[in-house]
Amino acid sequence: MPHKKYIVAANWKMNILPSSAKPLVSEILFSYVRNNADVIICPPYTHLSNVSANTIIAGFYLGAQNISEHISGAFTGEISADMIMDLGCTHVIIGHSERRELNPRENESIAAKIKMALSKNLRVIYCCGENLDIRNAGREKSFVLDQLIKDLYSLENLDSVIIAYEPIWAIGTGKTATAQQANEMHQFIKENLSVRFPSNSASLKILYGGSVKSNNARELMEQEYIDGVLVGGASLNATEFIAIIDAFNN
Ligand code: PGA
């Protein structure tokens, strides 16, 4: 099998202070040995400018955790695609389950947010995944397929879309999906998206997220349909995060 290009993305969520962002990224870069994985750091908005100067090295990218579906105007508290790009972002996470849970309107705005991001040439890390009740009821595949249809199927292509499968029951819980469970869902996602978007079937990247740590990264990496990871808690510790990046070096 030809070597894959992996992606290791960090979702800092609402953690650490802007003043601690630079030291954390510096620590990561200090131990980073150039490798084959692309690394995307997604700090809170307030940290972006502190991190941007440090991520301008080959293979490192800066992302935000959300954007508005609107271009600009009277949307108090919202942040636009242009604003994050002005601070150096090339990527944006859209549809994270924590946002979907926090805001009842989120599910309805995801397709529009993705279209806004793509219209600005941002790359999207699109999150999908089921909760524990749905998994226990054995409905996880139909649930995820419904999310894909609703959020992605109206796009022309997935050229600039990276998928992140994040089972909600595995996020921040220490309970990781087994590598086989993740692989099976990734295969299902890939097969369905390949039918809808045949031109993307070879290039599509699907990341796994949910309690990824240095001690499970290698096993995840070895799965056929896993193209990388989206890391929450463990991305806030430079040693852990570097060990995860190293696991995806091939
Ligand atoms: P976690 O978060 O690694 O802390 O489980 C993953 C995510 O929510 O992206």
XYZ file of C-alpha atoms and ligand atoms in Angstrom:
259
model
C 0.000 0.000 0.000
C 1.431 3.466 -0.837
C 2.292 5.645 2.150
C -0.554 7.828 3.324
C -0.293 11.511 4.141
C -1.705 11.740 7.674
C -3.256 14.721 9.448
C -2.920 15.377 13.180
C -5.199 18.212 14.316
C -5.326 19.811 17.769
C -8.585 21.159 19.152
C -7.685 23.263 22.187
C -11.397 23.987 22.868
C -11.816 26.730 25.546
C -8.542 26.056 27.337
C -5.407 27.945 28.448
C -4.831 31.693 28.237
C -3.683 33.618 25.169
C -0.407 34.343 26.957
C 0.225 30.597 27.392
C -0.493 29.784 23.756
C 2.884 30.861 22.401
C 4.920 28.894 24.967
C 2.820 25.770 24.285
C 3.339 26.003 20.530
C 7.037 26.776 21.011
C 7.372 23.677 23.192
C 5.639 21.583 20.537
C 7.886 22.974 17.807
C 10.998 22.523 19.921
C 10.458 18.767 20.068
C 8.951 18.447 16.610
C 10.954 16.510 14.101
C 9.847 17.146 10.527
C 7.733 14.234 9.430
C 5.118 13.157 7.002
C 2.011 14.256 8.923
C 0.380 17.654 8.461
C -0.317 19.309 11.820
C -3.236 21.716 12.302
C -3.474 23.706 15.556
C -6.953 25.054 16.381
C -6.792 27.370 19.411
C -9.584 29.683 20.646
C -10.018 32.878 18.578
C -8.305 34.999 21.219
C -5.102 32.966 20.867
C -4.863 32.955 17.077
C -2.579 35.924 16.605
C -0.234 34.669 19.339
C 0.033 31.296 17.653
C 0.093 32.362 14.003
C 3.699 33.545 13.868
C 4.824 30.233 15.354
C 2.916 27.967 13.027
C 4.427 29.348 9.854
C 6.672 26.373 9.312
C 6.270 23.708 6.684
C 3.647 21.148 7.579
C 2.029 23.249 10.343
C -1.307 25.008 9.820
C -3.538 27.235 11.922
C -7.287 26.676 12.287
C -10.217 28.166 14.192
C -12.943 26.220 16.004
C -15.963 27.804 14.316
C -17.050 30.670 12.042
C -20.240 32.555 11.347
C -22.271 31.622 8.303
C -22.563 35.367 7.626
C -20.008 37.408 5.768
C -20.025 40.495 8.073
C -22.415 42.916 9.735
C -24.669 43.173 12.782
C -23.950 39.790 14.387
C -22.711 40.679 17.850
C -20.262 38.152 19.231
C -19.796 36.302 15.952
C -16.489 35.831 14.092
C -16.260 35.768 10.307
C -14.218 33.676 7.885
C -12.335 36.798 6.732
C -11.380 37.621 10.324
C -9.775 34.271 11.050
C -8.015 34.279 7.682
C -6.611 37.716 8.451
C -5.004 36.122 11.530
C -3.406 33.378 9.472
C -5.985 30.581 9.560
C -6.121 28.157 6.674
C -8.548 25.733 8.350
C -11.722 25.814 10.422
C -13.524 23.149 12.457
C -17.256 23.106 11.690
C -19.977 21.058 13.370
C -18.132 19.978 16.507
C -20.527 18.049 18.745
C -19.954 20.442 21.656
C -21.200 23.302 19.497
C -24.117 21.234 18.228
C -25.090 20.556 21.858
C -24.553 24.115 23.098
C -26.610 25.774 20.428
C -29.866 24.267 19.196
C -29.562 26.265 15.942
C -26.114 24.885 15.148
C -27.313 21.820 13.239
C -29.297 24.064 10.912
C -26.369 26.361 10.140
C -23.597 23.840 9.464
C -24.144 23.490 5.717
C -24.166 27.296 5.375
C -21.012 27.644 7.476
C -19.215 25.072 5.334
C -20.259 26.888 2.161
C -19.055 30.196 3.615
C -15.684 28.675 4.560
C -15.229 27.073 1.140
C -16.181 30.286 -0.657
C -13.226 31.896 1.157
C -10.849 29.043 0.323
C -10.633 27.844 3.911
C -10.234 24.120 4.448
C -12.985 22.650 6.598
C -12.624 20.000 9.309
C -16.218 18.774 9.416
C -17.246 16.831 12.548
C -19.889 14.135 12.738
C -20.664 11.355 15.198
C -23.333 9.731 17.323
C -24.086 9.815 21.060
C -24.174 6.784 23.349
C -27.946 6.210 23.153
C -27.755 6.037 19.375
C -24.748 3.696 19.497
C -26.469 1.450 22.057
C -29.542 1.311 19.847
C -27.333 0.191 16.926
C -28.348 3.252 14.876
C -24.918 4.897 14.608
C -24.471 4.364 10.881
C -27.866 5.679 9.828
C -27.431 8.646 12.198
C -24.017 9.599 10.780
C -25.268 9.121 7.225
C -28.144 11.522 7.960
C -25.622 14.093 9.222
C -23.512 13.721 6.070
C -26.545 14.065 3.811
C -27.831 17.135 5.619
C -24.497 18.925 5.977
C -22.459 17.877 2.937
C -24.513 16.467 0.111
C -25.473 19.867 -1.298
C -21.790 20.716 -1.875
C -20.289 20.434 -5.351
C -17.289 18.471 -4.141
C -15.237 17.728 -1.025
C -11.939 19.042 -2.410
C -11.352 21.196 0.693
C -13.256 19.172 3.272
C -11.645 16.868 5.838
C -14.059 14.635 7.766
C -13.641 14.050 11.515
C -15.618 11.147 12.941
C -16.002 11.829 16.656
C -18.347 9.525 18.566
C -19.704 11.800 21.311
C -19.449 9.062 23.919
C -15.691 8.944 23.387
C -14.992 12.692 23.599
C -13.193 13.718 26.782
C -14.429 10.582 28.529
C -11.291 8.478 28.327
C -13.481 5.916 26.560
C -12.009 5.521 23.082
C -13.855 3.739 20.342
C -11.847 0.636 19.594
C -9.665 1.019 16.557
C -11.918 -1.520 14.830
C -15.117 0.407 15.691
C -13.539 3.577 14.342
C -12.243 1.851 11.231
C -15.644 0.344 10.481
C -17.381 3.714 10.688
C -14.649 5.368 8.613
C -15.108 2.750 5.925
C -18.858 3.345 5.965
C -18.373 7.133 5.674
C -15.812 6.751 2.910
C -17.976 4.384 0.885
C -21.023 6.630 1.092
C -19.145 9.825 0.317
C -17.383 8.099 -2.589
C -20.753 7.326 -4.161
C -21.960 10.921 -3.778
C -18.564 12.512 -4.593
C -16.719 10.048 -6.848
C -14.045 12.572 -7.775
C -13.018 12.753 -4.097
C -12.978 9.068 -3.318
C -9.187 8.687 -3.597
C -8.227 11.920 -1.830
C -10.776 12.102 1.001
C -9.285 12.255 4.517
C -11.205 10.947 7.531
C -9.846 11.724 10.998
C -10.844 9.974 14.196
C -11.496 12.010 17.361
C -12.388 10.992 20.906
C -9.860 10.434 23.722
C -6.902 10.056 21.373
C -3.717 9.727 23.436
C -0.124 8.748 22.757
C -0.896 5.197 23.910
C -3.685 4.560 21.376
C -2.454 6.707 18.455
C -0.357 3.989 16.848
C -3.172 1.451 16.748
C -5.528 4.027 15.238
C -2.908 4.940 12.657
C -2.610 1.324 11.555
C -6.283 1.110 10.534
C -6.881 1.153 6.804
C -9.547 3.877 6.778
C -8.091 6.204 9.426
C -6.174 9.106 7.885
C -5.335 10.960 11.076
C -6.766 12.254 14.330
C -8.461 15.265 15.908
C -7.051 15.555 19.423
C -8.668 17.489 22.278
C -7.291 17.097 25.817
C -4.007 15.456 24.838
C -3.126 18.323 22.472
C -2.657 20.659 25.462
C 0.343 18.702 26.657
C 3.351 19.198 24.363
C 4.968 15.845 25.186
C 1.732 13.919 24.612
C 0.923 15.799 21.437
C 4.404 15.289 19.993
C 4.156 11.568 20.747
C 0.841 11.461 18.853
C 2.354 13.311 15.869
C 5.275 10.877 15.920
C 2.885 7.912 15.826
C 1.565 9.228 12.508
C 4.961 9.618 10.927
C 5.396 7.045 8.211
P -10.776 14.619 23.339
O -11.572 15.627 22.383
O -9.537 14.200 22.618
O -10.478 15.427 24.575
O -11.680 13.475 23.610
C -11.646 15.412 20.999
C -12.488 16.489 20.357
O -13.534 16.848 20.916
O -12.152 16.992 19.269
